[in-house]
Coordinates of C-alpha atoms in Angstrom, one line a residue:
M1 CA 73.3 73.4 90.4
S2 CA 74.5 69.9 89.4
A3 CA 76.9 69.3 86.5
Q4 CA 74.3 67.1 84.9
H5 CA 71.7 69.9 84.9
I6 CA 74.2 72.3 83.3
E7 CA 75.1 69.7 80.6
N8 CA 71.4 69.0 79.9
L9 CA 70.6 72.7 79.6
S10 CA 73.7 73.3 77.5
K11 CA 72.6 70.6 75.1
E12 CA 69.1 71.9 74.9
L13 CA 70.2 75.5 74.3
C14 CA 72.9 74.7 71.8
S15 CA 70.7 72.4 69.7
L16 CA 67.8 74.9 69.3
D17 CA 66.7 75.8 65.8
D18 CA 67.0 79.4 66.8
L19 CA 70.7 79.1 66.9
P20 CA 72.4 79.5 63.5
A21 CA 74.4 76.8 61.8
L22 CA 78.1 77.4 61.4
P23 CA 79.1 78.7 57.9
H24 CA 80.7 76.1 55.7
V25 CA 84.1 78.0 55.8
A26 CA 84.0 78.1 59.6
L27 CA 83.4 74.4 59.7
R28 CA 86.3 73.8 57.4
I29 CA 88.5 76.0 59.5
L30 CA 87.5 74.2 62.7
E31 CA 88.3 70.9 61.0
N32 CA 91.7 72.3 60.1
I33 CA 92.2 73.3 63.8
K34 CA 91.4 69.8 65.0
N35 CA 93.6 68.1 62.4
P36 CA 97.3 68.9 63.1
D37 CA 98.3 67.2 59.8
T38 CA 96.6 69.7 57.5
S39 CA 99.0 71.8 55.4
M40 CA 99.3 75.6 55.1
H41 CA 98.3 75.2 51.4
Q42 CA 95.0 73.7 52.5
L43 CA 94.2 76.6 54.7
A44 CA 94.8 79.0 51.8
E45 CA 92.4 77.0 49.7
I46 CA 89.7 77.1 52.4
L47 CA 89.9 80.8 52.7
A48 CA 89.8 81.3 49.0
M49 CA 86.3 79.7 49.0
D50 CA 85.0 82.9 50.5
P51 CA 86.4 86.0 48.6
P52 CA 85.0 88.6 51.0
L53 CA 86.4 86.7 53.9
S54 CA 89.8 86.5 52.1
A55 CA 89.8 90.2 51.5
K56 CA 89.1 90.9 55.2
V57 CA 91.9 88.6 56.2
L58 CA 94.4 90.3 53.9
N59 CA 93.3 93.7 55.2
V60 CA 94.0 92.5 58.8
V61 CA 97.3 91.0 57.7
N62 CA 98.4 94.4 56.5
S63 CA 97.2 96.3 59.5
P64 CA 99.2 97.3 62.6
F65 CA 97.8 94.1 64.2
F66 CA 100.7 92.2 62.7
G67 CA 103.0 95.1 62.1
L68 CA 104.6 93.9 58.9
S69 CA 107.1 96.1 57.1
R70 CA 105.8 95.3 53.6
K71 CA 102.4 94.7 52.0
I72 CA 101.1 91.1 51.5
T73 CA 98.9 90.7 48.4
N74 CA 97.8 87.0 48.4
L75 CA 96.7 84.4 50.9
P76 CA 99.5 81.8 50.2
H77 CA 102.1 84.4 50.9
A78 CA 100.3 85.5 54.1
V79 CA 100.1 81.9 55.3
N80 CA 103.7 81.2 54.5
L81 CA 104.9 84.4 56.2
L82 CA 102.6 84.4 59.3
G83 CA 101.8 80.7 59.8
E84 CA 98.5 79.0 59.7
E85 CA 97.7 79.5 63.4
S86 CA 97.5 83.3 63.1
L87 CA 95.4 83.3 59.9
K88 CA 92.9 80.6 60.7
Y89 CA 91.9 82.3 64.0
I90 CA 91.5 85.6 62.3
A91 CA 89.4 84.0 59.6
L92 CA 87.3 82.1 62.1
S93 CA 86.6 85.3 64.0
F94 CA 85.2 87.0 60.9
S95 CA 83.0 83.9 60.2
L96 CA 81.6 83.8 63.7
I97 CA 80.9 87.5 64.2
N98 CA 78.1 87.4 61.7
L99 CA 76.8 84.0 63.0
F100 CA 74.7 85.6 65.8
K101 CA 72.7 88.5 64.3
K102 CA 71.0 91.1 66.3
S103 CA 67.6 89.9 67.6
Q104 CA 64.8 91.3 69.7
N105 CA 66.5 91.1 73.1
R106 CA 68.3 93.6 75.4
L107 CA 71.8 92.4 74.7
D108 CA 73.9 95.2 73.2
Y109 CA 75.5 93.3 70.2
S110 CA 77.8 96.2 69.2
R111 CA 79.2 96.5 72.8
F112 CA 79.4 92.7 73.0
W113 CA 81.6 92.4 69.9
R114 CA 83.6 95.5 70.8
K115 CA 84.4 93.9 74.2
S116 CA 85.2 90.6 72.5
L117 CA 87.6 92.2 70.1
I118 CA 89.4 94.2 72.8
C119 CA 89.7 91.1 75.0
A120 CA 91.0 89.2 72.0
V121 CA 93.7 91.7 71.2
V122 CA 94.6 92.3 74.9
S123 CA 94.7 88.5 75.6
R124 CA 97.0 88.0 72.6
L125 CA 99.4 90.7 73.7
M126 CA 99.5 89.4 77.3
A127 CA 100.1 85.9 76.1
K128 CA 103.1 87.0 74.1
Q129 CA 104.6 88.1 77.4
V130 CA 103.7 85.2 79.7
L131 CA 102.7 82.2 77.6
S132 CA 105.2 80.8 75.1
G133 CA 103.5 79.9 71.8
D134 CA 99.9 80.5 73.0
A135 CA 99.3 84.1 71.6
E136 CA 97.1 83.1 68.7
D137 CA 95.1 80.7 70.8
M138 CA 94.5 83.5 73.2
Y139 CA 93.2 85.8 70.5
L140 CA 90.5 83.3 69.7
L141 CA 89.8 82.7 73.3
G142 CA 89.4 86.4 74.0
L143 CA 87.0 86.7 71.1
L144 CA 84.8 83.7 72.1
H145 CA 85.1 83.6 75.9
N146 CA 81.7 85.3 76.3
I147 CA 79.9 83.5 73.5
G148 CA 77.6 81.8 76.0
M149 CA 75.9 85.1 76.4
L150 CA 74.9 85.1 72.8
V151 CA 73.5 81.6 73.1
L152 CA 71.4 82.5 76.1
A153 CA 70.2 85.8 74.7
Q154 CA 69.2 84.3 71.3
S155 CA 67.7 81.0 72.6
R156 CA 65.9 82.4 75.6
P157 CA 65.4 86.1 74.9
Q158 CA 62.6 86.7 77.4
Q159 CA 64.5 85.1 80.2
Y160 CA 67.7 86.9 79.2
A161 CA 65.8 90.2 79.4
M162 CA 65.1 89.3 83.0
V163 CA 68.9 88.8 83.5
M164 CA 69.6 92.2 82.1
E165 CA 66.9 93.7 84.3
K166 CA 68.6 92.3 87.4
T167 CA 72.0 93.6 86.3
D168 CA 70.5 97.1 85.9
S169 CA 68.0 97.4 88.8
Q170 CA 69.8 95.3 91.4
D171 CA 73.4 96.1 90.4
M172 CA 74.0 92.4 90.1
L173 CA 77.0 90.8 88.3
L174 CA 75.9 89.4 85.0
H175 CA 77.0 85.8 85.7
H176 CA 75.3 85.9 89.1
A177 CA 72.0 87.0 87.5
E178 CA 72.3 84.3 84.8
N179 CA 72.8 81.7 87.6
E180 CA 69.6 82.9 89.3
I181 CA 67.5 82.7 86.1
F182 CA 69.0 79.7 84.3
G183 CA 70.9 77.8 87.0
C184 CA 74.2 78.3 85.2
S185 CA 76.1 81.1 83.5
H186 CA 77.4 82.0 80.1
M187 CA 80.8 80.5 81.2
E188 CA 79.4 76.9 81.3
I189 CA 77.3 77.4 78.2
G190 CA 80.2 78.8 76.3
A191 CA 82.5 76.0 77.3
F192 CA 80.0 73.4 76.2
L193 CA 79.5 75.1 72.8
L194 CA 83.3 75.3 72.2
T195 CA 83.5 71.6 73.0
E196 CA 80.6 70.8 70.6
W197 CA 82.5 72.7 67.9
G198 CA 85.4 70.3 68.5
L199 CA 87.8 72.9 70.0
P200 CA 90.3 71.3 72.4
A201 CA 90.1 71.5 76.2
G202 CA 92.7 74.3 76.2
F203 CA 89.8 76.5 74.9
A204 CA 86.8 75.2 76.8
I205 CA 88.4 74.9 80.3
P206 CA 89.5 78.6 80.5
V207 CA 86.2 79.8 79.2
S208 CA 84.4 77.8 81.9
H209 CA 86.2 79.6 84.7
H210 CA 87.2 83.0 83.3
H211 CA 85.4 85.0 86.1
Y212 CA 86.9 82.8 88.8
P213 CA 90.4 81.7 87.8
D214 CA 91.4 80.7 91.4
S215 CA 88.5 78.2 91.5
L216 CA 90.0 76.2 88.6
E217 CA 91.5 73.0 89.9
T218 CA 94.1 71.9 87.4
S219 CA 97.7 70.7 87.4
D220 CA 98.2 72.2 83.9
S221 CA 99.7 75.6 84.3
R222 CA 98.8 76.6 80.8
Y223 CA 95.1 76.2 81.5
R224 CA 95.5 78.2 84.7
D225 CA 97.4 81.0 82.9
R226 CA 95.0 81.2 80.0
T227 CA 92.1 81.5 82.4
R228 CA 93.9 84.3 84.3
I229 CA 94.6 86.2 81.1
L230 CA 91.0 86.0 80.1
H231 CA 90.0 87.4 83.6
L232 CA 92.5 90.2 83.3
A233 CA 91.3 91.1 79.8
D234 CA 87.7 91.3 81.0
E235 CA 88.7 93.6 83.9
I236 CA 90.8 95.8 81.6
F237 CA 87.8 96.3 79.3
V238 CA 85.8 97.3 82.4
F239 CA 88.6 99.7 83.3
L240 CA 88.4 101.3 79.8
Y241 CA 84.7 101.5 79.3
E242 CA 82.9 101.7 82.6
D243 CA 82.8 104.1 85.6
N244 CA 85.0 104.0 88.6
S245 CA 88.1 103.7 86.4
A246 CA 90.4 104.6 89.3
L247 CA 89.2 101.8 91.5
Q248 CA 89.1 99.4 88.5
L249 CA 92.7 100.3 87.8
A250 CA 93.6 99.4 91.3
L251 CA 91.9 96.0 90.8
V252 CA 93.7 95.3 87.6
K253 CA 97.1 96.1 89.2
D254 CA 96.2 93.9 92.2
L255 CA 95.3 91.0 89.8
L256 CA 98.5 91.4 87.9
E257 CA 100.4 91.2 91.2
H258 CA 98.2 88.3 92.4
Y259 CA 98.8 86.3 89.2
G260 CA 102.6 87.0 89.3
M261 CA 102.5 89.0 86.1
S262 CA 103.2 92.5 87.3
E263 CA 106.9 92.4 86.4
T264 CA 106.3 91.0 82.9
I265 CA 103.2 92.9 81.9
K266 CA 103.5 96.7 82.0
L267 CA 100.0 98.2 81.8
E268 CA 101.0 101.4 80.0
D269 CA 102.8 99.5 77.3
L270 CA 100.0 96.9 77.0
L271 CA 97.3 99.6 76.5
N272 CA 99.5 101.5 74.0
Q273 CA 100.0 98.5 71.8
A274 CA 96.3 97.4 72.2
F275 CA 95.0 100.8 71.1
H276 CA 97.2 100.8 67.9
Q277 CA 96.1 97.3 67.0
I278 CA 92.4 97.5 67.9
D279 CA 91.5 100.8 66.2
P280 CA 92.3 99.6 62.6
L281 CA 90.4 96.3 63.2
L282 CA 87.1 97.9 64.2
P283 CA 85.8 98.5 60.7
F284 CA 86.5 94.9 59.7
F285 CA 84.2 93.8 62.5
E286 CA 81.6 96.3 61.4
L287 CA 82.2 98.4 64.5
E288 CA 82.5 102.1 64.6
R289 CA 85.7 103.8 65.7
D290 CA 85.4 105.9 68.8
S291 CA 87.5 109.0 68.3
S292 CA 87.0 110.0 72.0
M293 CA 88.8 106.8 73.2
D294 CA 92.4 107.3 74.3
Y295 CA 93.6 104.4 76.4
L296 CA 96.7 106.1 77.6
K297 CA 94.8 109.2 78.6
I298 CA 92.3 107.1 80.5
L299 CA 95.2 105.4 82.2
E300 CA 96.9 108.7 83.1
E301 CA 93.7 110.2 84.5
S302 CA 92.9 107.1 86.5
K303 CA 96.4 107.1 88.0
K304 CA 95.9 110.7 89.1
E305 CA 92.5 109.9 90.5
L306 CA 93.8 106.8 92.2
F307 CA 96.6 108.8 93.7
N308 CA 94.3 111.4 95.1
L309 CA 91.9 108.7 96.3
S310 CA 94.8 106.8 97.9
F311 CA 96.1 109.9 99.5
G312 CA 92.7 110.7 100.9
L313 CA 92.2 107.2 102.1
T314 CA 95.7 107.2 103.6
R315 CA 95.0 110.4 105.5
K316 CA 91.7 109.0 106.7
V317 CA 93.3 105.8 107.8
Q318 CA 96.1 107.8 109.6
K319 CA 93.4 109.9 111.4
Q320 CA 91.5 106.7 112.3
E321 CA 94.7 105.1 113.6
E322 CA 95.5 108.2 115.6
H323 CA 92.0 108.2 117.0
I324 CA 92.3 104.5 117.8
G325 CA 95.7 105.1 119.4
T326 CA 94.1 107.9 121.5
L327 CA 91.2 105.7 122.6
S328 CA 93.7 102.9 123.4
R329 CA 95.8 105.2 125.5
L330 CA 92.7 106.6 127.2
A331 CA 91.6 103.0 128.0
Y332 CA 94.7 102.6 130.1
R333 CA 94.8 106.1 131.6
D334 CA 92.9 107.6 134.5
G335 CA 90.8 110.4 133.0
L336 CA 91.5 112.8 135.9
T337 CA 95.2 112.4 136.7
R338 CA 96.4 111.0 133.3
L339 CA 98.3 108.4 135.3
R340 CA 97.9 104.7 134.6
N341 CA 94.5 103.3 135.7
F342 CA 93.9 100.1 137.7
Q343 CA 93.8 97.8 134.6
S344 CA 97.1 99.3 133.3
F345 CA 98.7 98.9 136.7
Q346 CA 97.7 95.2 136.9
E347 CA 99.4 94.5 133.6
A348 CA 102.5 96.5 134.6
M349 CA 102.8 94.6 137.8
D350 CA 102.5 91.3 135.9
R351 CA 105.4 92.3 133.7
E352 CA 107.5 93.5 136.7
M353 CA 107.0 90.2 138.5
A354 CA 108.0 88.2 135.3
A355 CA 111.1 90.4 135.0
I356 CA 112.0 89.8 138.7
E357 CA 111.7 86.0 138.2
R358 CA 113.8 86.1 135.1
Y359 CA 116.6 88.5 136.1
G360 CA 116.6 88.1 139.9
H361 CA 116.4 91.8 140.9
T362 CA 114.4 93.3 143.8
S363 CA 111.7 96.0 143.3
I364 CA 109.5 98.0 145.7
L365 CA 105.7 98.0 145.7
A366 CA 104.1 101.0 147.5
M367 CA 100.5 101.8 148.3
V368 CA 99.7 105.5 148.9
D369 CA 96.7 107.2 150.4
L370 CA 96.2 111.0 150.6
D371 CA 95.6 112.0 154.3
H372 CA 92.3 113.6 155.2
F373 CA 91.3 113.9 151.6
K374 CA 87.6 113.7 152.5
A375 CA 88.1 116.9 154.6
V376 CA 89.3 118.7 151.5
N377 CA 86.2 117.7 149.6
D378 CA 84.0 118.7 152.5
A379 CA 85.6 122.0 153.0
H380 CA 86.3 123.2 149.5
G381 CA 84.1 121.0 147.2
H382 CA 84.8 118.1 144.9
A383 CA 86.3 120.4 142.3
A384 CA 89.0 121.3 144.8
G385 CA 89.6 117.6 145.5
D386 CA 90.0 116.9 141.8
Q387 CA 92.6 119.7 141.6
V388 CA 94.5 118.1 144.4
L389 CA 94.4 114.7 142.7
R390 CA 95.6 116.2 139.4
S391 CA 98.5 118.0 141.2
V392 CA 99.5 114.8 143.1
G393 CA 99.5 113.0 139.7
R394 CA 101.9 115.5 138.2
F395 CA 104.0 115.4 141.4
F396 CA 104.6 111.7 141.0
T397 CA 105.3 111.9 137.3
E398 CA 107.9 114.6 137.8
N399 CA 109.6 112.9 140.7
I400 CA 110.0 109.2 139.8
R401 CA 112.1 107.6 137.1
K402 CA 110.7 106.7 133.7
S403 CA 111.4 103.0 134.5
D404 CA 109.1 103.2 137.6
V405 CA 105.3 102.8 137.6
V406 CA 102.7 105.1 139.2
A407 CA 99.0 104.6 138.9
R408 CA 95.8 105.9 140.4
Y409 CA 94.4 102.8 142.2
G410 CA 91.1 104.3 143.0
G411 CA 89.6 107.3 144.8
E412 CA 92.5 109.0 146.6
E413 CA 94.7 105.9 146.5
F414 CA 97.8 105.6 144.3
V415 CA 100.2 102.7 143.8
L416 CA 103.9 102.7 142.8
I417 CA 106.5 100.2 141.6
L418 CA 110.1 101.3 142.0
S419 CA 111.8 98.8 139.6
R420 CA 115.2 97.3 140.5
T421 CA 115.3 99.1 143.8
P422 CA 116.5 97.5 147.1
V423 CA 114.4 98.0 150.2
D424 CA 116.6 100.5 152.0
K425 CA 116.9 102.7 148.9
G426 CA 113.2 102.4 148.1
F427 CA 112.3 103.5 151.6
Q428 CA 114.6 106.5 151.4
I429 CA 113.0 107.5 148.0
L430 CA 109.4 107.2 149.3
D431 CA 110.3 109.0 152.6
R432 CA 111.7 111.9 150.6
L433 CA 108.6 112.0 148.5
C434 CA 106.5 112.2 151.6
A435 CA 108.5 115.2 152.8
Q436 CA 108.4 116.9 149.4
L437 CA 104.6 116.5 149.0
A438 CA 104.0 117.9 152.5
E439 CA 105.8 121.1 151.4
M440 CA 103.8 121.4 148.2
K441 CA 100.8 123.8 148.0
V442 CA 97.9 123.2 145.6
E443 CA 96.4 126.4 144.3
Y444 CA 92.6 126.5 144.0
K445 CA 90.6 129.7 143.5
G446 CA 93.2 131.8 145.3
K447 CA 93.7 129.4 148.1
K448 CA 96.7 127.2 148.8
L449 CA 95.8 123.8 149.9
S450 CA 98.1 121.4 151.7
V451 CA 98.2 117.7 151.2
T452 CA 100.2 114.8 152.8
M453 CA 100.3 111.1 152.1
S454 CA 100.7 107.8 154.0
V455 CA 102.8 105.1 152.3
G456 CA 102.8 101.3 152.8
I457 CA 105.9 99.5 151.4
T458 CA 106.6 95.9 150.6
R459 CA 109.4 94.1 148.8
M460 CA 109.1 92.2 145.5
S461 CA 111.9 89.7 145.6
P462 CA 112.9 86.6 143.7
D463 CA 114.0 85.0 147.0
E464 CA 110.4 85.1 148.3
P465 CA 108.2 84.9 145.2
L466 CA 104.6 85.7 146.2
P467 CA 101.3 86.0 144.3
K468 CA 100.3 89.4 143.2
S469 CA 97.3 89.4 145.6
E470 CA 99.6 88.7 148.5
L471 CA 102.0 91.5 147.7
L472 CA 99.1 94.0 147.3
W473 CA 97.7 92.8 150.7
Q474 CA 101.1 93.3 152.4
A475 CA 101.5 96.9 150.9
D476 CA 97.9 97.7 152.1
Q477 CA 98.6 96.4 155.6
A478 CA 101.8 98.5 155.7
L479 CA 99.7 101.5 154.6
Y480 CA 97.3 100.8 157.5
T481 CA 100.2 100.8 159.9
A482 CA 101.5 104.2 158.5
K483 CA 98.1 105.8 159.1
H484 CA 98.1 104.5 162.7
Q485 CA 101.6 105.9 163.2
G486 CA 100.2 109.4 162.6
R487 CA 100.1 109.7 158.8
N488 CA 102.4 111.6 156.5
C489 CA 105.0 108.8 156.9
C490 CA 106.1 105.5 155.4
S491 CA 105.8 102.0 156.8
L492 CA 107.6 98.9 155.7
W493 CA 105.7 95.6 155.8
S494 CA 106.8 93.3 158.5
Q495 CA 105.3 90.0 159.7
T496 CA 106.0 91.0 163.4

């Protein structure tokens, strides 16, 4: 949706007769905010114009929200002690809360203002930790950051009912549903309204991006941090008042980490302070106290649930990793003999050839074929043949070094790499293995089966570097020679 469309819609919505005019006191306070030259005495005079408002402000001044050690009995004293920034935002919040009265739409006004108040207090507390001098601004921002919802709900009640229906029936995020119906969300509408009221960019810009702080393109770190605090305050409210609190706690912690605030803002301390400040304020905003709410208890229970959930997920991930590891190993192992398979051998040979080139040592490549293996299958069945193959696999594993490689090449063929082994030594080792295998008996259904092997040997040398295919061909030709020499023997590749 274009920026021009959003601006036109915002102007239309914010100028409708259905929207109430700002109270005179609120207008005077806004003028006071815009004019930095106004005095503290003038603010006290403005507040004195509305006695009920003045009484509410004094009640808040003497509440745990400010934590004063002695009671304040008049507005000039309060302004002198706390400063005009604090009091004008408190006063403005009381003026605005009655501005939008409940109307015939599906918006829960009580929940809306409860959320706004909680976000205001939480934003103020976080700002004290991470934003120097911005705490009172953040109180007003927290209170007004969702005001676009009120504009949309009051100016277009039927369409906003459709928005609420989408959030309920389709489990859609509110601002996504607003975008579908209106072409913009409460963020843009709220930012426009604050600008119309004359509040500075430090208010409108954070409101316009508070659901997506990372999308805010600005070089002003204060705007960015204000937007992030609003986002965090929103998510903390969700943690306290909606389901899946354990997962929401994980999200809040992740956001604190992502925004670089995890060392400064301690969630337990934040919630403890927030609870003691919010609870006394609720009656002033015509909101009922909820005796069942215990922020620290919610936090503690969510921590336990998150731990249990994390532990369960960790075990599940571990089991999956173990399963993946098993599958990975199986992918490189022959299912019958548990030796390396053809693919694994190819990779091992590549590594050995690279090591030979780098370090200059000699290794032995040997092709092995079990003699008369078909006769075993024909005489005793394929199960007997499988037992022979498994036994030969164990034989090789038990009789070669861990640094050597043995693999089932296919059928009754095996292949070996004797690493860092000269030709004469390699021939002796393989000749000895031939003799040992010939003496071994394979037990199968009470029978003792004999097995022998023929071995073809070639040298892998840095002096005569050859392609892998050529080396395998040489070993295969040497194996062919061994078979023609009567089997159960070794043959070394020779060009002659």
